[in-house]
XYZ file of C-alpha atoms in Angstrom:
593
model
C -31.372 22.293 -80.080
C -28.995 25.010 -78.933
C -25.343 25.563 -79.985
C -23.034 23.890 -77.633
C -20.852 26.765 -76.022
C -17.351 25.635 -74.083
C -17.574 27.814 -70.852
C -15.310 31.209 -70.622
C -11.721 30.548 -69.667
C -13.009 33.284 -66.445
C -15.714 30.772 -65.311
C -13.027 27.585 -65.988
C -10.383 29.277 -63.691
C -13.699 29.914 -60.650
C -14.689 26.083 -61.270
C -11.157 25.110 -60.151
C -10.405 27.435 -57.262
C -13.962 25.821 -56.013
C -12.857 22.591 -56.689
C -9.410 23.131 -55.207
C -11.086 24.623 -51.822
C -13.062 21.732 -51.386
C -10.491 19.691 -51.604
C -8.797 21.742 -49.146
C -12.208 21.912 -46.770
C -12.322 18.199 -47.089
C -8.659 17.327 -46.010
C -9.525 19.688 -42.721
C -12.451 17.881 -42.101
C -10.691 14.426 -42.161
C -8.235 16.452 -39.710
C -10.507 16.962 -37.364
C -12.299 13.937 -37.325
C -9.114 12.075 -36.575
C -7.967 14.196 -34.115
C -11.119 13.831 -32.415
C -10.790 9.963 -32.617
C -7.360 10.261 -31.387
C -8.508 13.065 -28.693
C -11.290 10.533 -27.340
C -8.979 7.521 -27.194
C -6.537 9.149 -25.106
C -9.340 10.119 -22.781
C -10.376 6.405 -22.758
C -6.515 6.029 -21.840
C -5.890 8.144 -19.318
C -9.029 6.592 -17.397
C -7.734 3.147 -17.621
C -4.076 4.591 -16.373
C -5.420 6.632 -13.739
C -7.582 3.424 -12.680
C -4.395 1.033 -12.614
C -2.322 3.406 -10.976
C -4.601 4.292 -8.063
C -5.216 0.741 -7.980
C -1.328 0.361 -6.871
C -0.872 2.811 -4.480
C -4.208 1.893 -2.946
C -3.274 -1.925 -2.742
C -0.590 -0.503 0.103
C -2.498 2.231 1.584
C -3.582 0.427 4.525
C 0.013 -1.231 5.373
C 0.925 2.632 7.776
C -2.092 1.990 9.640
C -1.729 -1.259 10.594
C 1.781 -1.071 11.606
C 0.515 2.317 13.395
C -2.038 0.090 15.916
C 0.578 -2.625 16.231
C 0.976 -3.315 20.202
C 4.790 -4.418 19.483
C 5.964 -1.702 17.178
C 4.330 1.400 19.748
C 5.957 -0.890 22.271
C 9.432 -0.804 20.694
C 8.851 3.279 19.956
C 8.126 3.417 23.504
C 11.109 1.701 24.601
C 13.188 3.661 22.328
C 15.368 1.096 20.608
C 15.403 -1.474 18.566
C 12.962 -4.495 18.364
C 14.594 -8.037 16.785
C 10.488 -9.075 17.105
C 9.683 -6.287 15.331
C 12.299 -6.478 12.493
C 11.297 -10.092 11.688
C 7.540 -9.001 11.628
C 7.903 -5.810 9.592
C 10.196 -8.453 7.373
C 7.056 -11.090 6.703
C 4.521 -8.736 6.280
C 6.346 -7.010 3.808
C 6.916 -10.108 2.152
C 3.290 -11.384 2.210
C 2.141 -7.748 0.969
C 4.733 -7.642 -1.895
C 5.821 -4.149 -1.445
C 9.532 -2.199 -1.573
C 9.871 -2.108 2.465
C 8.519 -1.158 5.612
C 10.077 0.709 8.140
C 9.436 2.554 11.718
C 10.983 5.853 12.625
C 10.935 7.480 16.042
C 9.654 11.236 16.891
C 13.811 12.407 16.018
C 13.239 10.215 12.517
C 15.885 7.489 13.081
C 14.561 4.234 12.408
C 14.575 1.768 14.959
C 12.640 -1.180 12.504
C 12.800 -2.034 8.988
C 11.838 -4.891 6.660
C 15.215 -4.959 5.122
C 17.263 -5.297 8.300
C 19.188 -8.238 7.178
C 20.721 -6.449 3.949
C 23.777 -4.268 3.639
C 21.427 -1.324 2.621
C 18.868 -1.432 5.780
C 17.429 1.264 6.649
C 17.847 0.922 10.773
C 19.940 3.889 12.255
C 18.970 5.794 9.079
C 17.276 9.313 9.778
C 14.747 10.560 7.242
C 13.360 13.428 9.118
C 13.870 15.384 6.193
C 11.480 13.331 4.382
C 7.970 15.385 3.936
C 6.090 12.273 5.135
C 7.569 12.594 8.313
C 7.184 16.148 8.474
C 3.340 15.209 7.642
C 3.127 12.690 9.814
C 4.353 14.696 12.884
C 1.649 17.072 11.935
C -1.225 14.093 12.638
C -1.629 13.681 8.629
C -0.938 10.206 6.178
C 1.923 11.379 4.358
C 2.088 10.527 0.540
C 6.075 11.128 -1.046
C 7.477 10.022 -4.555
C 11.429 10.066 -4.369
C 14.574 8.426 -4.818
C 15.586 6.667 -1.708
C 18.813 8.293 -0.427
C 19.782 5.018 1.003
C 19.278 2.422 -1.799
C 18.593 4.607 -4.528
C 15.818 3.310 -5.892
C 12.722 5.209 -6.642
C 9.591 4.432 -4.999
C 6.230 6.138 -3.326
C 6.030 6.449 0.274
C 2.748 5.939 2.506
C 3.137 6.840 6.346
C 1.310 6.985 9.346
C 1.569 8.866 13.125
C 1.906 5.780 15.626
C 0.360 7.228 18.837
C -1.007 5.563 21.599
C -3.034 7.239 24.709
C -3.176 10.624 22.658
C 0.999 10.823 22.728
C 2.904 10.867 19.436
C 5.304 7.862 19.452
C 6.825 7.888 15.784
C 6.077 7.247 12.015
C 4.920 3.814 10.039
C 6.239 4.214 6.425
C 5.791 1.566 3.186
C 7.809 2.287 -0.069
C 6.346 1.106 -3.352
C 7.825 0.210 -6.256
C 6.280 1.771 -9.158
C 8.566 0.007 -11.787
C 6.142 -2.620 -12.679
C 3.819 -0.388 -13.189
C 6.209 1.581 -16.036
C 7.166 -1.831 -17.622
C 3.447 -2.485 -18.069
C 3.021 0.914 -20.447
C 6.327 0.394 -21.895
C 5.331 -3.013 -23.036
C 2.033 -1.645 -23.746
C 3.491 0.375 -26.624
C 1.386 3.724 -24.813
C 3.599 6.945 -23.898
C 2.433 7.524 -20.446
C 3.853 10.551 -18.491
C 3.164 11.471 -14.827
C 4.544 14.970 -12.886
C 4.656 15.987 -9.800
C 3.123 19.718 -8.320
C 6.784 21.230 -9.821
C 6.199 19.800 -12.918
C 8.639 16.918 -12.433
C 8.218 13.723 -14.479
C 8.682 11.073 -12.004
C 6.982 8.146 -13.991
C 7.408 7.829 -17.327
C 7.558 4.848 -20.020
C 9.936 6.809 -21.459
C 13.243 6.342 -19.434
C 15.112 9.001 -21.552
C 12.429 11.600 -20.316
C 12.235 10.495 -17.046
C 13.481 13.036 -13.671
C 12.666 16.187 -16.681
C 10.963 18.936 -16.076
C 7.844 20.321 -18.413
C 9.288 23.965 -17.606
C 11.905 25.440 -15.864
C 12.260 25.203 -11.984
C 12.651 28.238 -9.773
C 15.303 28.566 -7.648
C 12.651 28.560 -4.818
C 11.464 24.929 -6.329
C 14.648 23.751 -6.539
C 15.406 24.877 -2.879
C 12.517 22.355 -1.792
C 13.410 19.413 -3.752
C 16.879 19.377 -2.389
C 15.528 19.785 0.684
C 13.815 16.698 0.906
C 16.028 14.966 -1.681
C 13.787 13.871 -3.479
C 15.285 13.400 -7.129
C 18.912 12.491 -5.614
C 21.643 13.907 -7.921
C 19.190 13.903 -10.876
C 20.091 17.047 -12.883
C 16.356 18.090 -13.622
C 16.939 19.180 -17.366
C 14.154 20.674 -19.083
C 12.210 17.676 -21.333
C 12.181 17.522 -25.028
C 8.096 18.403 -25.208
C 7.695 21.769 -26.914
C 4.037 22.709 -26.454
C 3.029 23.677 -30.007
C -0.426 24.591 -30.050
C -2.994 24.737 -27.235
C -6.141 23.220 -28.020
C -7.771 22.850 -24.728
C -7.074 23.351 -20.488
C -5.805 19.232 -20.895
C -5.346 19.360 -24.398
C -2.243 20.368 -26.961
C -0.029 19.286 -29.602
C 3.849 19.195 -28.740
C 6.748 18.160 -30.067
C 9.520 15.790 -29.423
C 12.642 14.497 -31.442
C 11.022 15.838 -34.390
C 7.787 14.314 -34.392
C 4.380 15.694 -33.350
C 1.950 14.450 -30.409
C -1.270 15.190 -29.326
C -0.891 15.526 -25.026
C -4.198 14.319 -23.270
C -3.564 15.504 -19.531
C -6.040 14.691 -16.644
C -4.517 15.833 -12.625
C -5.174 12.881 -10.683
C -7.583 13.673 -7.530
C -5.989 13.142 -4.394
C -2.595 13.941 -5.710
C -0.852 16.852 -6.850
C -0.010 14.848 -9.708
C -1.192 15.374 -13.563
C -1.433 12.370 -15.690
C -0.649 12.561 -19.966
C -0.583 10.570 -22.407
C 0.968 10.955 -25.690
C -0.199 10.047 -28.855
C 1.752 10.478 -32.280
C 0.191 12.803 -35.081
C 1.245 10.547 -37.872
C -1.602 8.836 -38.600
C -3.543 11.903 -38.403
C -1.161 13.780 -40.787
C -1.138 10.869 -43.211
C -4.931 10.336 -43.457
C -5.760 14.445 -44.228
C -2.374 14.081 -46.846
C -4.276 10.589 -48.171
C -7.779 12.935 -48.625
C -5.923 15.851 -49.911
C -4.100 13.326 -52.638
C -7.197 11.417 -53.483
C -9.034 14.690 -53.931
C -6.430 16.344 -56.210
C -6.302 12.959 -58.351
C -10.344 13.592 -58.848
C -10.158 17.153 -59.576
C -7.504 16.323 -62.253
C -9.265 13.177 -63.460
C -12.304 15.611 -63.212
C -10.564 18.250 -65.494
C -9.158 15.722 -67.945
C -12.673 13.972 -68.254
C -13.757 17.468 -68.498
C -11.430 18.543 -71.463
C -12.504 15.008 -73.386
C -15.970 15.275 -73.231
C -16.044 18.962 -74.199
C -14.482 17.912 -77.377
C -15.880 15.487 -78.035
C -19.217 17.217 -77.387
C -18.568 19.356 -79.816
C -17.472 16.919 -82.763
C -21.195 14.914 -81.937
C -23.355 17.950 -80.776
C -24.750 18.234 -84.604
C -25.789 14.559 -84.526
C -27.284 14.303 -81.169
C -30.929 14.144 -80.944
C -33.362 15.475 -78.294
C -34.644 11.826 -77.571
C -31.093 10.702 -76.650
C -30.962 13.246 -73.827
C -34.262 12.244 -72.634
C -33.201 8.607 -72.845
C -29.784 9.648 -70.578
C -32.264 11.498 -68.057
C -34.554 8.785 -67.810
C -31.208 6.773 -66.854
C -29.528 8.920 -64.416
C -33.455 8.711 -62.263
C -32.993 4.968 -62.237
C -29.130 4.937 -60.977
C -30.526 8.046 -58.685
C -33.317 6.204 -57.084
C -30.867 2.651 -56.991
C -28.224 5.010 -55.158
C -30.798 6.141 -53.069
C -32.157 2.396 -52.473
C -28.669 1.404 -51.666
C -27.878 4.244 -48.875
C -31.495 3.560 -46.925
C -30.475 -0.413 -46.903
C -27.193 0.552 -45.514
C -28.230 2.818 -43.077
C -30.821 0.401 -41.981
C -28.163 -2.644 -41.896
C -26.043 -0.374 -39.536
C -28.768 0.176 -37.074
C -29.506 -2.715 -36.667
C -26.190 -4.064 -36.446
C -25.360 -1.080 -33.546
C -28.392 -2.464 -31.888
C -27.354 -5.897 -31.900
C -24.013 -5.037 -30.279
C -25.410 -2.549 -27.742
C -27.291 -5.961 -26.882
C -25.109 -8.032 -26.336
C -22.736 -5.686 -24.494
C -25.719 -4.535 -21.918
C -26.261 -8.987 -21.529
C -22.468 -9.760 -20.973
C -22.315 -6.339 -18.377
C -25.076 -7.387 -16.367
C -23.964 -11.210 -16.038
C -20.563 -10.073 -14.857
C -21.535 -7.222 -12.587
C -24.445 -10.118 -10.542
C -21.272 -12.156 -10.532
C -18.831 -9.758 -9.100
C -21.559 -8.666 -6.956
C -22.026 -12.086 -5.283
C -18.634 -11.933 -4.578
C -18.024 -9.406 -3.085
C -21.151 -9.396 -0.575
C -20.090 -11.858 1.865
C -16.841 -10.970 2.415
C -18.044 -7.369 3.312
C -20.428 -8.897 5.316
C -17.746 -10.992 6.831
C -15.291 -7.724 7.335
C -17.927 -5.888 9.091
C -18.452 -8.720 11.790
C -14.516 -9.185 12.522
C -14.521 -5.110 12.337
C -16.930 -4.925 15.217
C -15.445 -7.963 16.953
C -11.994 -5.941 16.766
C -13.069 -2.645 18.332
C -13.877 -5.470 21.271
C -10.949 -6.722 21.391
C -9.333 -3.362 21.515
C -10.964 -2.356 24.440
C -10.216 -6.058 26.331
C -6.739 -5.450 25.370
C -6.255 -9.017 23.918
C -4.175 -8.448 21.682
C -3.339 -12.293 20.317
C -7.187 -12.814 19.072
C -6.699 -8.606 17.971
C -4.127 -9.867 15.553
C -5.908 -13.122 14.307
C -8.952 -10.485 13.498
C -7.053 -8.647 11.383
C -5.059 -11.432 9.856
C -8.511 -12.594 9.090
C -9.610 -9.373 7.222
C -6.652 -9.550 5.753
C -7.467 -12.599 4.108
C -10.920 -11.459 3.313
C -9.404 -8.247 1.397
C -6.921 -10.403 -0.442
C -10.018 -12.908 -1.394
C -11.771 -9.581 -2.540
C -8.573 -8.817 -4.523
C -8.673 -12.328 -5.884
C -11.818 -11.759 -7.785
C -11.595 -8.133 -9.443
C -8.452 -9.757 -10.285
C -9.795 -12.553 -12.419
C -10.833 -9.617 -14.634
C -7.091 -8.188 -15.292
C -5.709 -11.308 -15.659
C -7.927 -12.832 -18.388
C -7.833 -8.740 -19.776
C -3.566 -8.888 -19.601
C -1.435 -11.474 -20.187
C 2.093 -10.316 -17.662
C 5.082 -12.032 -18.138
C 5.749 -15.457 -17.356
C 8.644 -14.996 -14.275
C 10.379 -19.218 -14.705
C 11.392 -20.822 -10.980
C 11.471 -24.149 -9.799
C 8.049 -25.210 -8.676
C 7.277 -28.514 -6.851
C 4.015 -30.357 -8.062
C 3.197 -31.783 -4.489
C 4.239 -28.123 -2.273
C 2.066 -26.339 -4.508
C -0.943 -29.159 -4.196
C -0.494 -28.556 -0.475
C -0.856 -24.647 -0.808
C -4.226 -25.122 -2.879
C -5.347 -28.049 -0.207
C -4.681 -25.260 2.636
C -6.673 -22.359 0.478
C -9.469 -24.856 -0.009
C -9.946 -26.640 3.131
C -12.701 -24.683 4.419
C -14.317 -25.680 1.166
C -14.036 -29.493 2.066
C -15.559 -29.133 5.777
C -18.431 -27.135 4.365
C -19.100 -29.524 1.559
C -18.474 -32.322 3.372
C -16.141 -33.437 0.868
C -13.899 -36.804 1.228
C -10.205 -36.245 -0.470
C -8.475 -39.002 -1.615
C -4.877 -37.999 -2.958
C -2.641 -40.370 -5.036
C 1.238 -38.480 -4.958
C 4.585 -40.073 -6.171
C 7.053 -40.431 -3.120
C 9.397 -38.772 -5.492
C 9.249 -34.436 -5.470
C 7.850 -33.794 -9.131
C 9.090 -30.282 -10.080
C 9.021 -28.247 -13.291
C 9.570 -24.760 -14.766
C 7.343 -21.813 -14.261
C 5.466 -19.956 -11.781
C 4.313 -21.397 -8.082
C 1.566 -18.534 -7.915
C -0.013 -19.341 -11.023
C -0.164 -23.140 -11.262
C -1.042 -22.946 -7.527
C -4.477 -21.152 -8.577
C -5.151 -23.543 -11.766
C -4.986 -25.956 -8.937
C -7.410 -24.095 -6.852
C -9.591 -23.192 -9.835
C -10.123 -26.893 -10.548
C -10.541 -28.114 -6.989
C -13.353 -25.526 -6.771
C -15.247 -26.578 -9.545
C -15.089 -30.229 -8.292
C -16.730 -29.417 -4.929
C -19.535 -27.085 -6.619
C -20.297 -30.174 -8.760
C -20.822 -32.454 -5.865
C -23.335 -30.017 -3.885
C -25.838 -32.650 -4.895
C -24.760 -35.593 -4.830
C -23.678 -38.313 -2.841
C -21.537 -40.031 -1.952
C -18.788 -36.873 -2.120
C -15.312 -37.712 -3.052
C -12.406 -35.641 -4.819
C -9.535 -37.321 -6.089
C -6.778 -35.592 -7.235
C -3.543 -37.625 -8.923
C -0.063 -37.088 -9.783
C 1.950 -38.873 -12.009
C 5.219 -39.050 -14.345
C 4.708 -40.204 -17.796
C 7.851 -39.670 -20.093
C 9.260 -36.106 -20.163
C 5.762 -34.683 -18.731
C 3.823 -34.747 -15.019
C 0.015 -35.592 -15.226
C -2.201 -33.606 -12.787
C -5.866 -35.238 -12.794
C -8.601 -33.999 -10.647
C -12.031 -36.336 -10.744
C -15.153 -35.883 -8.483
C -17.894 -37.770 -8.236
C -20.510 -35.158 -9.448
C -23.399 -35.213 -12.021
C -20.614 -34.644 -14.832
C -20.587 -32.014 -17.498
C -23.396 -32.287 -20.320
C -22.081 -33.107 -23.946
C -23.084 -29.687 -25.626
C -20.782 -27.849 -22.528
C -18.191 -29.937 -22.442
C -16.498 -27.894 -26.006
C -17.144 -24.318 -24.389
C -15.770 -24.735 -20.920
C -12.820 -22.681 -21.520
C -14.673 -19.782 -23.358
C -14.699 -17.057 -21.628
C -17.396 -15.728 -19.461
C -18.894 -19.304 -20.014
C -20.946 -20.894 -17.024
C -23.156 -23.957 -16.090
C -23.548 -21.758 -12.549
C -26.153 -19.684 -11.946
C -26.387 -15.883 -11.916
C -24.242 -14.773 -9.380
C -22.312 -17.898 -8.578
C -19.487 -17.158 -10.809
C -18.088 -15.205 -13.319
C -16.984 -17.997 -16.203
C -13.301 -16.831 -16.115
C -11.590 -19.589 -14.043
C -11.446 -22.117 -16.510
C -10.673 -19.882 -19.166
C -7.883 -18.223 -17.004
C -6.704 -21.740 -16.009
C -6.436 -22.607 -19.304
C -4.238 -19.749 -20.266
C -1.777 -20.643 -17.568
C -1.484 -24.063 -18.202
C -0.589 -22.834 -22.607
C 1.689 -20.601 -21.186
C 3.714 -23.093 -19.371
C 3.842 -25.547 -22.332
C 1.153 -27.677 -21.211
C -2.155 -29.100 -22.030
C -5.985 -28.682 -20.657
C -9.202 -30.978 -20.941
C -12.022 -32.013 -19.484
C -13.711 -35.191 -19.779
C -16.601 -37.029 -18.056
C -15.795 -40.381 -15.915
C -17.078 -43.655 -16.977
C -19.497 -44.171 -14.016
C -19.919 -40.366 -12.806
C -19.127 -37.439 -12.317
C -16.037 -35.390 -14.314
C -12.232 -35.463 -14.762
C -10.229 -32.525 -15.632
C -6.486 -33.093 -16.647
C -3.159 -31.404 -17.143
C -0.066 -32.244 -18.145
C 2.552 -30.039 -18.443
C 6.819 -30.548 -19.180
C 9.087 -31.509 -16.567
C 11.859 -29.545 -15.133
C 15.078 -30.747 -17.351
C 17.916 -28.480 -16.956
C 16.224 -25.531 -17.806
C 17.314 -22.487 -15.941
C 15.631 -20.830 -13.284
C 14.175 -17.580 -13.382
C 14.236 -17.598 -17.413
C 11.684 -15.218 -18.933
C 9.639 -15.793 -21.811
């Protein structure tokens, strides 16, 4: 056996700058990796934002156009004054659409109808020919305007219209939207969430401190066009805390803000001369490339250290060792080697197959939703089409009462649509619970009205048993109104097959709580469903009848107001379901929680 010989203190000092770079390579590498991660989910980000916030505007879009074909309101522009009728209609559509306002401007822009006509603030009298929806709107063109109203202040998009009728250009139909809800929900959301406007403006923002600032500075020329149209009010337009720091891409860069770092995803939004960004902090990037770059340095020290003992102690033992010991220690390291390599091919096959499993089960739970969503959605399309055609009829009878029940109708239809892609978001986000007064028996009559089509069609009997006494409690009219109309769907579709047909639906007081019971006289629910009904995407239906989310979505309304949920078969037949929730006991209204 050779004479052990300690490396040359040349070849010691090459071993550590190699070990030192790759400690360096391999902190860059985690880097990048988790800037890629971080790159990809604000991608994943930005399409959910864009989706939600098209989804808002688009919810409105149709609102100009309506009030553009509206016999009354070209009558009233016509006319040239004001129209009481009018006022009170703009007022209940605008509260049965749930927008800011709606208003009607004349060919001068002074507006001779508005929504708000009974406040202080109303907009009648008002001119807003300033405005560039008007200006667009003159022009033939749907005008689409963020700013701060002039008159109340607020901030809010604007959607108009041209009202003409015979070819001759009457006026303007305008709807404001309030885009605050839509900021609370990425506050709340813990995302930063930016959007800016063709001069670079942030006009939305979850971030109220950078909100009305500017990503660079304005020209005078810009400036000259945003007072024009008054758009941002008195809002100074300082320049925003985001220092671009490096540039890493056309949508992609790392800025900074209040000291820390971000990485800025951008995306323009089509349609708009808008850009969409979102913001996500560089501190957990940072921190896992300083975590690789520690752990490494601890190995290459433990390495040198291990290093330094063995080469001693090498040479205290290297005169006893004998050649069969080596041999024995290579025969070892083989085993471990071919265990290690055992160990990695298990792994990797454990992985694929659990990626395979998951791919699975996503492709199974996509294709159950999508047949439900498409079942729909079908027959109300259908159903639009027929009142569309029967409405270009109408238009050219000129009968204008059945005209208006058409398009009530389609309204309907569109807000039945509405109703189930919005099953999805609700089960996906839980909002906040907005308290009120809510009668049990009002709301019961609501959710009768909704599903009385349902009876008639069924031929379903309905057998109600109400306390003479209102039965009120605390929470929200909208939401217990569609656990009501979840259940009392569910009843019916149980008694397609059966007869005789009878729903019963019961109120009562018991203590400090109000029992809700609704029993049909179905073929009940089988034992081994009766502990999944509130799972989600769970169904006894078949394939395109329905999604599985009512129950589950009832059930999360009925938690979040403090009650209670179950289902139970009857005695004799069919099923029961009952709730019971707290009664109203000097609780204040509109409490949040």
């Amino acid at each position: 056996m050779k004479d052990f010989r300690p490396l040359a203190p040349g070849w010691i000092l090459v071993l550590a700058l190699l070990l030192i770079s790759g400690v360096w390579l391999t902190s860059r590498w985690a880097h990048s990796v988790e800037l890629d991660a971080l790159t990809a989910t604000g991608e994943e980000r930005l399409t959910l934002y864009a989706g939600t916030l098209r989804g808002a505007l688009d919810r409105y879009a149709y609102l100009p156009y309506v009030l553009a074909r509206n016999a009354q309101v070209q009558q009233m522009l016509m006319q040239g004054g004001s129209s009481p009728q009018v006022n009170r209609y703009l007022e209940e559509l605008n509260r049965e659409a749930g927008c800011e306002s709606l208003y009607v401007m004349n060919i001068l822009g002074d507006t001779l109808a508005s929504s708000n006509w009974r406040e202080s603030s109303s907009f009648i009298g008002r001119n807003y020919a300033f405005r560039p929806y008007f200006t667009e709107a003159m022009q033939g063109r749907q005008g689409r305007f963020f700013a701060i109203g002039v008159t109340t202040g607020q901030p809010g998009f604007f959607m108009s219209h041209p009202v003409r009728r015979d070819g001759r250009f009457l006026g303007v139909a305008v709807v404001k939207v309030d885009l605050d809800p839509l900021q609370d929900d990425w506050r709340e959301g813990g995302e930063t969430v930016l959007v800016s406007d063709a001069n670079g403006v942030l006009f939305l923002s979850s971030r109220g401190d950078w909100k009305y600032t500017t990503l660079a500075p304005l020209s005078a020329e810009q400036r000259r066009r945003i007072r024009a149209g008054r758009q941002y009010g008195n809002q100074p337009l300082r320049l925003s805390p985001l220092q671009t720091i490096e540039v890493l891409g056309e949508n992609l860069r790392i800025v900074r803000a209040d000291g820390e770092r971000y990485l800025l995803v951008s995306r323009p939004l089509p349609g708009f001369d808008w850009t969409l960004m979102h913001l996500a902090s560089l501190a957990p990037v940072r921190e896992r490339s300083q975590a690789v770059a520690i752990i490494g340095t601890v190995l290459v020290l433990l390495l040198f250290a291990c290093g330094m003992y063995m080469r001693e102690r090498r040479q205290k033992q290297l005169s006893r060792r004998k050649a069969g010991e080596a041999e024995a220690i290579k025969a070892i390291n083989l085993r471990l080697q071919e265990e290690i390599e055992e160990r990695r091919w298990t792994e990797r096959a454990l992985r694929d197959a659990q990626a395979e499993l998951v791919q699975s089960s996503k492709l199974a739970a996509l294709g159950q939703m999508s047949a439900g969503i498409v079942h729909e959605l079908n027959q109300p399309i259908a159903a639009m089409r027929t009142y569309a055609a029967s409405g270009r009829l109408l238009l050219d009878r000129h009968e204008e009462e059945q005209l208006r029940e058409t398009f009530a109708a389609i309204t309907r239809i569109t807000e039945h649509m509405a109703s189930v892609t919005a099953q999805l978001k609700i089960f996906a986000h839980k909002a906040p619970l907005q308290r009120e007064r809510v009668a049990i028996q009002a709301c019961l009559d609501e959710a009768l009205a909704l599903t009385a089509p349902l009876f008639s069609e069924a031929g379903v009997d309905l057998v109600r048993d109400l306390p003479d006494q209102e039965v009120t409690i605390s929470g929200g009219s909208g939401r217990l109104r569609q656990v009501l109309v979840n259940l009392i769907r569910n009843g019916i579709d149980a008694m397609r097959d059966s007869e005789p047909k009878e729903l019963r639906i019961r109120v009562a007081v018991e203590g400090q709580e109000v029992e809700i019971e609704v029993r049909d006289s179905g073929t009940g629910i089988a034992e081994q469903d009766l502990a999944e009904l509130f799972n989600p995407f769970f169904t006894t239906k078949e394939v395109g009848k329905g999604l599985g989310l009512g129950l589950s979505i009832s059930y999360r309304i009925v938690t979040d107001l403090g009650g209670t949920i179950r289902a139970m078969n009857n005695p004799d037949r069919g099923a029961r379901f009952i709730v019971r929730l707290p009664l109203l006991n000097g609780q204040s209204v509109g409490e949040k929680r």
